[in-house]
PDB file of C-alpha atoms in Angstrom:
ATOM      1  CA  ASP A1370      14.228 -25.242  12.130  1.00 92.00           C
ATOM      2  CA  ILE A1371      16.800 -22.749  10.243  1.00 95.00           C
ATOM      3  CA  GLN A1372      19.188 -21.062  12.651  1.00 96.00           C
ATOM      4  CA  LEU A1373      20.718 -17.845  11.356  1.00 97.00           C
ATOM      5  CA  THR A1374      23.465 -16.326  12.810  1.00 98.00           C
ATOM      6  CA  GLN A1375      24.490 -12.659  12.291  1.00 98.00           C
ATOM      7  CA  SER A1376      28.150 -11.136  12.801  1.00 98.00           C
ATOM      8  CA  PRO A1377      29.126  -9.115  14.396  1.00 97.00           C
ATOM      9  CA  SER A1378      26.577  -8.781  17.330  1.00 97.00           C
ATOM     10  CA  PHE A1379      27.329  -5.290  18.017  1.00 97.00           C
ATOM     11  CA  LEU A1380      29.392  -3.148  15.647  1.00 96.00           C
ATOM     12  CA  SER A1381      30.721   0.661  16.422  1.00 96.00           C
ATOM     13  CA  ALA A1382      31.536   2.691  13.426  1.00 96.00           C
ATOM     14  CA  SER A1383      31.732   6.305  12.361  1.00 96.00           C
ATOM     15  CA  VAL A1384      29.556   8.780   9.998  1.00 96.00           C
ATOM     16  CA  GLY A1385      31.006   8.134   6.318  1.00 96.00           C
ATOM     17  CA  ASP A1386      32.345   4.301   6.946  1.00 97.00           C
ATOM     18  CA  ARG A1387      31.598   1.454   4.719  1.00 97.00           C
ATOM     19  CA  VAL A1388      29.881  -1.224   6.903  1.00 97.00           C
ATOM     20  CA  THR A1389      28.964  -4.986   6.344  1.00 98.00           C
ATOM     21  CA  ILE A1390      26.809  -7.206   8.220  1.00 98.00           C
ATOM     22  CA  THR A1391      26.900 -11.272   8.048  1.00 98.00           C
ATOM     23  CA  CYS A1392      24.154 -13.172   8.292  1.00 98.00           C
ATOM     24  CA  ARG A1393      24.767 -17.290   8.043  1.00 98.00           C
ATOM     25  CA  ALA A1394      22.427 -19.962   7.489  1.00 97.00           C
ATOM     26  CA  SER A1395      22.246 -23.277   9.283  1.00 97.00           C
ATOM     27  CA  GLN A1396      21.328 -24.722   5.599  1.00 96.00           C
ATOM     28  CA  GLY A1397      20.778 -23.357   2.212  1.00 94.00           C
ATOM     29  CA  ILE A1398      18.212 -20.941   1.824  1.00 93.00           C
ATOM     30  CA  ARG A1399      19.069 -19.848  -1.884  1.00 92.00           C
ATOM     31  CA  SER A1400      17.783 -16.178  -2.264  1.00 90.00           C
ATOM     32  CA  TYR A1401      15.035 -16.076   0.230  1.00 91.00           C
ATOM     33  CA  LEU A1402      16.599 -13.346   2.804  1.00 96.00           C
ATOM     34  CA  ALA A1403      15.420 -10.442   4.074  1.00 97.00           C
ATOM     35  CA  TRP A1404      17.069  -7.258   6.316  1.00 98.00           C
ATOM     36  CA  TYR A1405      15.597  -5.041   8.469  1.00 98.00           C
ATOM     37  CA  GLN A1406      16.290  -2.038  10.478  1.00 98.00           C
ATOM     38  CA  GLN A1407      14.848  -1.432  14.032  1.00 97.00           C
ATOM     39  CA  LYS A1408      15.495   1.982  15.965  1.00 96.00           C
ATOM     40  CA  PRO A1409      14.719   1.910  19.675  1.00 93.00           C
ATOM     41  CA  GLY A1410      10.801   1.909  20.130  1.00 92.00           C
ATOM     42  CA  THR A1411      10.122   1.658  16.860  1.00 96.00           C
ATOM     43  CA  ALA A1412       8.445  -1.275  14.528  1.00 97.00           C
ATOM     44  CA  PRO A1413      11.519  -2.614  11.931  1.00 97.00           C
ATOM     45  CA  LYS A1414      11.548  -1.505   8.593  1.00 97.00           C
ATOM     46  CA  LEU A1415      12.021  -3.594   5.549  1.00 97.00           C
ATOM     47  CA  LEU A1416      15.496  -2.496   3.621  1.00 98.00           C
ATOM     48  CA  ILE A1417      15.918  -5.573   1.399  1.00 97.00           C
ATOM     49  CA  TYR A1418      14.136  -8.630   0.280  1.00 96.00           C
ATOM     50  CA  ALA A1419      15.196 -11.562  -1.735  1.00 94.00           C
ATOM     51  CA  THR A1420      18.807 -11.002  -0.976  1.00 96.00           C
ATOM     52  CA  SER A1421      19.222  -7.806  -2.900  1.00 96.00           C
ATOM     53  CA  THR A1422      15.824  -6.076  -3.714  1.00 96.00           C
ATOM     54  CA  LEU A1423      15.598  -2.313  -2.300  1.00 96.00           C
ATOM     55  CA  GLN A1424      12.494  -1.754  -0.608  1.00 95.00           C
ATOM     56  CA  SER A1425      10.718   0.948  -2.285  1.00 94.00           C
ATOM     57  CA  GLY A1426      12.086   4.131  -0.665  1.00 95.00           C
ATOM     58  CA  VAL A1427      15.534   3.080   1.073  1.00 97.00           C
ATOM     59  CA  PRO A1428      18.128   4.999   0.338  1.00 97.00           C
ATOM     60  CA  PRO A1429      20.918   3.224  -1.938  1.00 97.00           C
ATOM     61  CA  ARG A1430      23.675   3.545   0.289  1.00 98.00           C
ATOM     62  CA  PHE A1431      21.926  -0.286   1.563  1.00 98.00           C
ATOM     63  CA  SER A1432      22.822  -2.960  -0.778  1.00 98.00           C
ATOM     64  CA  GLY A1433      22.356  -7.109  -0.100  1.00 98.00           C
ATOM     65  CA  SER A1434      24.079  -9.944  -1.698  1.00 97.00           C
ATOM     66  CA  GLY A1435      25.114 -13.644  -1.187  1.00 96.00           C
ATOM     67  CA  SER A1436      23.292 -16.903  -1.712  1.00 91.00           C
ATOM     68  CA  GLY A1437      23.073 -20.635  -0.246  1.00 91.00           C
ATOM     69  CA  THR A1438      24.134 -20.295   3.296  1.00 95.00           C
ATOM     70  CA  GLU A1439      26.084 -16.724   3.487  1.00 97.00           C
ATOM     71  CA  PHE A1440      24.473 -13.357   2.927  1.00 98.00           C
ATOM     72  CA  THR A1441      25.838  -9.995   3.616  1.00 98.00           C
ATOM     73  CA  LEU A1442      24.183  -6.398   4.252  1.00 98.00           C
ATOM     74  CA  THR A1443      26.461  -3.377   3.368  1.00 98.00           C
ATOM     75  CA  ILE A1444      25.720   0.053   4.164  1.00 97.00           C
ATOM     76  CA  SER A1445      28.241   2.147   1.388  1.00 97.00           C
ATOM     77  CA  SER A1446      28.312   5.195   3.238  1.00 96.00           C
ATOM     78  CA  LEU A1447      27.130   5.675   7.380  1.00 97.00           C
ATOM     79  CA  GLN A1448      24.571   8.212   8.131  1.00 96.00           C
ATOM     80  CA  PRO A1449      23.414   9.494  11.441  1.00 94.00           C
ATOM     81  CA  GLU A1450      20.120   7.866  10.735  1.00 95.00           C
ATOM     82  CA  ASP A1451      21.538   4.528  10.250  1.00 96.00           C
ATOM     83  CA  PHE A1452      22.599   3.900  13.713  1.00 93.00           C
ATOM     84  CA  ALA A1453      20.166   0.622  14.665  1.00 97.00           C
ATOM     85  CA  THR A1454      19.771  -2.495  15.069  1.00 97.00           C
ATOM     86  CA  TYR A1455      19.774  -4.913  11.840  1.00 98.00           C
ATOM     87  CA  TYR A1456      17.732  -8.381  11.537  1.00 98.00           C
ATOM     88  CA  CYS A1457      18.163 -10.995   9.016  1.00 98.00           C
ATOM     89  CA  GLN A1458      15.383 -13.039   8.064  1.00 97.00           C
ATOM     90  CA  GLN A1459      14.921 -16.178   6.063  1.00 95.00           C
ATOM     91  CA  LEU A1460      11.995 -17.029   4.075  1.00 89.00           C
ATOM     92  CA  ASN A1461      12.626 -20.194   2.349  1.00 89.00           C
ATOM     93  CA  ASN A1462      11.604 -22.597   5.559  1.00 87.00           C
ATOM     94  CA  TYR A1463       9.035 -22.855   7.367  1.00 85.00           C
ATOM     95  CA  PRO A1464       9.275 -21.945  10.502  1.00 90.00           C
ATOM     96  CA  ILE A1465      10.093 -18.546   9.386  1.00 92.00           C
ATOM     97  CA  THR A1466      12.988 -17.260  11.205  1.00 95.00           C
ATOM     98  CA  PHE A1467      15.123 -14.146  12.340  1.00 97.00           C
ATOM     99  CA  GLY A1468      18.487 -13.406  13.049  1.00 97.00           C
ATOM    100  CA  GLN A1469      19.282 -12.479  16.837  1.00 97.00           C
ATOM    101  CA  GLY A1470      20.469  -8.722  15.910  1.00 97.00           C
ATOM    102  CA  THR A1471      23.045  -6.524  15.010  1.00 98.00           C
ATOM    103  CA  ARG A1472      23.364  -3.357  16.779  1.00 97.00           C
ATOM    104  CA  LEU A1473      25.306  -0.704  14.965  1.00 97.00           C
ATOM    105  CA  GLU A1474      26.476   2.024  17.104  1.00 96.00           C
ATOM    106  CA  ILE A1475      28.338   5.562  16.631  1.00 89.00           C
ATOM    107  CA  LYS A1476      32.030   5.423  17.420  1.00 87.00           C
TER     108      LYS A1476
ATOM    109  CA  GLN B  85      -0.081   4.903   2.501  1.00 90.00           C
ATOM    110  CA  LEU B  86      -1.588   1.342   4.392  1.00 95.00           C
ATOM    111  CA  GLN B  87      -1.481   1.544   7.904  1.00 97.00           C
ATOM    112  CA  LEU B  88      -1.977  -1.235  10.600  1.00 98.00           C
ATOM    113  CA  GLN B  89      -3.038  -0.698  14.363  1.00 98.00           C
ATOM    114  CA  GLU B  90      -2.837  -3.449  16.768  1.00 98.00           C
ATOM    115  CA  SER B  91      -5.425  -3.515  19.631  1.00 98.00           C
ATOM    116  CA  GLY B  92      -6.039  -5.565  22.648  1.00 96.00           C
ATOM    117  CA  PRO B  93      -5.529  -5.947  26.459  1.00 96.00           C
ATOM    118  CA  GLY B  94      -1.708  -4.540  27.745  1.00 96.00           C
ATOM    119  CA  LEU B  95      -2.139  -7.198  30.565  1.00 98.00           C
ATOM    120  CA  VAL B  96      -3.086 -10.987  30.894  1.00 98.00           C
ATOM    121  CA  LYS B  97      -3.221 -13.107  33.292  1.00 98.00           C
ATOM    122  CA  PRO B  98      -0.613 -16.194  33.298  1.00 97.00           C
ATOM    123  CA  SER B  99      -2.766 -19.292  32.003  1.00 97.00           C
ATOM    124  CA  GLU B 100      -5.517 -17.179  30.488  1.00 98.00           C
ATOM    125  CA  THR B 101      -5.746 -16.091  26.500  1.00 98.00           C
ATOM    126  CA  LEU B 102      -3.798 -13.006  24.870  1.00 98.00           C
ATOM    127  CA  SER B 103      -6.425 -11.742  22.578  1.00 98.00           C
ATOM    128  CA  LEU B 104      -4.891  -9.018  19.880  1.00 98.00           C
ATOM    129  CA  ARG B 105      -6.790  -7.416  16.667  1.00 98.00           C
ATOM    130  CA  CYS B 106      -5.061  -5.851  13.802  1.00 98.00           C
ATOM    131  CA  THR B 107      -7.066  -3.068  12.030  1.00 98.00           C
ATOM    132  CA  VAL B 108      -6.397  -2.588   7.982  1.00 97.00           C
ATOM    133  CA  SER B 109      -6.600   1.330   6.974  1.00 96.00           C
ATOM    134  CA  ARG B 110      -6.177   2.851   3.412  1.00 95.00           C
ATOM    135  CA  GLY B 111      -5.765  -0.662   1.657  1.00 93.00           C
ATOM    136  CA  SER B 112      -7.788  -3.470   1.717  1.00 94.00           C
ATOM    137  CA  ILE B 113      -7.095  -7.053   3.621  1.00 95.00           C
ATOM    138  CA  SER B 114      -8.745  -8.686   0.826  1.00 94.00           C
ATOM    139  CA  SER B 115      -5.636  -8.283  -1.582  1.00 90.00           C
ATOM    140  CA  SER B 116      -4.607 -11.192  -3.454  1.00 90.00           C
ATOM    141  CA  SER B 117      -0.858 -10.183  -3.610  1.00 91.00           C
ATOM    142  CA  TYR B 118      -0.485 -10.264   0.162  1.00 94.00           C
ATOM    143  CA  TYR B 119      -0.551 -12.553   3.654  1.00 94.00           C
ATOM    144  CA  TRP B 120      -1.291 -11.056   6.879  1.00 96.00           C
ATOM    145  CA  GLY B 121       1.250 -11.700  10.109  1.00 96.00           C
ATOM    146  CA  TRP B 122       1.912 -11.603  13.449  1.00 98.00           C
ATOM    147  CA  ILE B 123       5.389 -11.076  14.705  1.00 97.00           C
ATOM    148  CA  ARG B 124       6.825 -10.423  18.257  1.00 98.00           C
ATOM    149  CA  GLN B 125       9.511  -9.336  20.306  1.00 97.00           C
ATOM    150  CA  PRO B 126      10.114 -10.153  24.027  1.00 96.00           C
ATOM    151  CA  PRO B 127      11.873  -6.907  25.411  1.00 94.00           C
ATOM    152  CA  GLY B 128      15.302  -6.144  24.925  1.00 92.00           C
ATOM    153  CA  LYS B 129      15.583  -9.487  22.470  1.00 94.00           C
ATOM    154  CA  ALA B 130      15.178 -10.707  18.960  1.00 94.00           C
ATOM    155  CA  LEU B 131      11.798 -11.078  16.484  1.00 96.00           C
ATOM    156  CA  GLU B 132       9.896 -13.928  16.674  1.00 96.00           C
ATOM    157  CA  TRP B 133       7.423 -15.226  13.693  1.00 95.00           C
ATOM    158  CA  ILE B 134       4.197 -16.006  15.156  1.00 96.00           C
ATOM    159  CA  GLY B 135       2.089 -16.954  12.105  1.00 95.00           C
ATOM    160  CA  SER B 136       0.220 -15.417   9.137  1.00 94.00           C
ATOM    161  CA  ILE B 137      -3.193 -15.805   7.096  1.00 95.00           C
ATOM    162  CA  TYR B 138      -4.610 -15.386   3.585  1.00 94.00           C
ATOM    163  CA  TYR B 139      -7.870 -13.298   3.056  1.00 93.00           C
ATOM    164  CA  SER B 140      -9.215 -16.718   2.090  1.00 92.00           C
ATOM    165  CA  GLY B 141      -8.661 -18.046   5.699  1.00 92.00           C
ATOM    166  CA  SER B 142      -5.635 -20.321   5.274  1.00 93.00           C
ATOM    167  CA  THR B 143      -3.196 -20.088   7.817  1.00 94.00           C
ATOM    168  CA  TYR B 144       0.562 -21.085   8.880  1.00 92.00           C
ATOM    169  CA  TYR B 145       1.830 -21.015  12.271  1.00 94.00           C
ATOM    170  CA  ASN B 146       5.312 -20.987  14.049  1.00 94.00           C
ATOM    171  CA  PRO B 147       5.080 -24.734  15.430  1.00 93.00           C
ATOM    172  CA  SER B 148       6.935 -23.648  18.547  1.00 92.00           C
ATOM    173  CA  LEU B 149       3.598 -22.268  19.481  1.00 91.00           C
ATOM    174  CA  LYS B 150       1.055 -23.447  17.035  1.00 82.00           C
ATOM    175  CA  SER B 151      -0.409 -25.683  19.729  1.00 91.00           C
ATOM    176  CA  ARG B 152      -1.586 -22.438  21.358  1.00 96.00           C
ATOM    177  CA  VAL B 153      -2.049 -20.000  18.852  1.00 97.00           C
ATOM    178  CA  THR B 154      -5.056 -19.190  16.513  1.00 97.00           C
ATOM    179  CA  ILE B 155      -4.853 -16.463  13.912  1.00 97.00           C
ATOM    180  CA  SER B 156      -8.344 -15.512  11.858  1.00 97.00           C
ATOM    181  CA  VAL B 157      -9.303 -12.822   9.474  1.00 96.00           C
ATOM    182  CA  ALA B 158     -12.452 -10.583   9.325  1.00 96.00           C
ATOM    183  CA  THR B 159     -12.702  -9.593   5.805  1.00 94.00           C
ATOM    184  CA  SER B 160     -15.675  -7.201   6.066  1.00 95.00           C
ATOM    185  CA  ARG B 161     -14.154  -5.295   8.961  1.00 96.00           C
ATOM    186  CA  ASN B 162     -10.963  -5.412   7.669  1.00 96.00           C
ATOM    187  CA  GLN B 163      -9.106  -6.915  10.632  1.00 97.00           C
ATOM    188  CA  PHE B 164      -7.083  -9.989  11.373  1.00 98.00           C
ATOM    189  CA  SER B 165      -6.687 -11.462  14.976  1.00 98.00           C
ATOM    190  CA  LEU B 166      -4.274 -13.255  17.234  1.00 98.00           C
ATOM    191  CA  LYS B 167      -5.080 -15.518  19.697  1.00 98.00           C
ATOM    192  CA  VAL B 168      -2.714 -17.517  22.083  1.00 98.00           C
ATOM    193  CA  ASN B 169      -3.814 -19.706  24.822  1.00 97.00           C
ATOM    194  CA  SER B 170      -2.349 -20.321  28.436  1.00 97.00           C
ATOM    195  CA  VAL B 171       0.035 -17.934  28.249  1.00 97.00           C
ATOM    196  CA  THR B 172       2.568 -17.484  30.397  1.00 97.00           C
ATOM    197  CA  ALA B 173       5.755 -14.690  31.536  1.00 97.00           C
ATOM    198  CA  ALA B 174       7.500 -16.014  28.641  1.00 96.00           C
ATOM    199  CA  ASP B 175       4.497 -14.615  26.149  1.00 97.00           C
ATOM    200  CA  THR B 176       5.548 -10.965  27.536  1.00 98.00           C
ATOM    201  CA  ALA B 177       6.605  -9.467  24.333  1.00 98.00           C
ATOM    202  CA  LEU B 178       5.708  -6.502  21.984  1.00 98.00           C
ATOM    203  CA  TYR B 179       3.421  -7.909  19.571  1.00 98.00           C
ATOM    204  CA  TYR B 180       3.287  -6.500  16.031  1.00 98.00           C
ATOM    205  CA  CYS B 181       0.840  -7.087  13.141  1.00 98.00           C
ATOM    206  CA  ALA B 182       2.204  -6.665   9.551  1.00 97.00           C
ATOM    207  CA  ARG B 183       1.484  -7.139   5.700  1.00 96.00           C
ATOM    208  CA  ILE B 184       3.558  -9.966   4.460  1.00 93.00           C
ATOM    209  CA  LYS B 185       4.796  -9.814   0.750  1.00 88.00           C
ATOM    210  CA  VAL B 186       6.840 -12.638  -1.181  1.00 80.00           C
ATOM    211  CA  GLY B 187       7.199 -13.620   2.647  1.00 73.00           C
ATOM    212  CA  ALA B 188       8.914 -10.497   3.891  1.00 92.00           C
ATOM    213  CA  ALA B 189       7.067  -7.902   6.380  1.00 94.00           C
ATOM    214  CA  ASP B 190       7.020  -4.666   4.310  1.00 95.00           C
ATOM    215  CA  ASN B 191       4.276  -2.822   6.588  1.00 96.00           C
ATOM    216  CA  TRP B 192       4.023  -2.915  10.272  1.00 97.00           C
ATOM    217  CA  GLY B 193       1.716  -1.850  13.005  1.00 98.00           C
ATOM    218  CA  GLN B 194       3.576   0.213  15.708  1.00 97.00           C
ATOM    219  CA  GLY B 195       3.693  -2.967  18.187  1.00 97.00           C
ATOM    220  CA  THR B 196       1.487  -3.289  21.544  1.00 98.00           C
ATOM    221  CA  LEU B 197       3.147  -4.785  24.542  1.00 98.00           C
ATOM    222  CA  VAL B 198       1.367  -7.310  26.053  1.00 98.00           C
ATOM    223  CA  THR B 199       2.299  -8.448  29.559  1.00 98.00           C
ATOM    224  CA  VAL B 200       1.720 -11.508  31.330  1.00 98.00           C
ATOM    225  CA  SER B 201       1.704 -11.086  34.907  1.00 96.00           C
ATOM    226  CA  SER B 202      -0.876 -11.420  38.097  1.00 95.00           C
TER     227      SER B 202
END
């Protein structure tokens, strides 16, 4: 199985900050990576797929990049509604796997 | 807007079978563009992909669960289902159904909590 390791696991930041979350794969996954946002008590929401394609309706302050084994999710200017847990997911190999999550909290 | 809704018992006894159904509304499960999947999340933990199905019935299962899991589709009712046999406390989780596009889950149900306990 491909292991996905997100860093950091916990991030404290302020409104307006630029933040980056990294997802490292245990082997190459080409560009088959997605990012989700999950708020407490709600289902995950797809933000980005195919590494950098923004899902319809997702604000452009979210962006994704990377290839191979290292990928990043960047939020250019944090908004109050962005404080949540973020997960990466690889789609290159079965079984499909998720990272352990990055919890983003208000400083 | 597409909607997915999970339904099924919230409490299952150890060694019994967990059965959930996902009803799709405002969209067709027979679309050739999508798969339909199940994902679970133990309390306070990360997401785990259980498996997915195409409207034709072809399936993929996570090998870690494959021997215990069956996913089926009922296109006439616009529903797909999940069965997990021989459950233990480790199967206690929030279970989500989702629509799968290019491998990513772009629409999710609200989730249903299933607790395994006697």
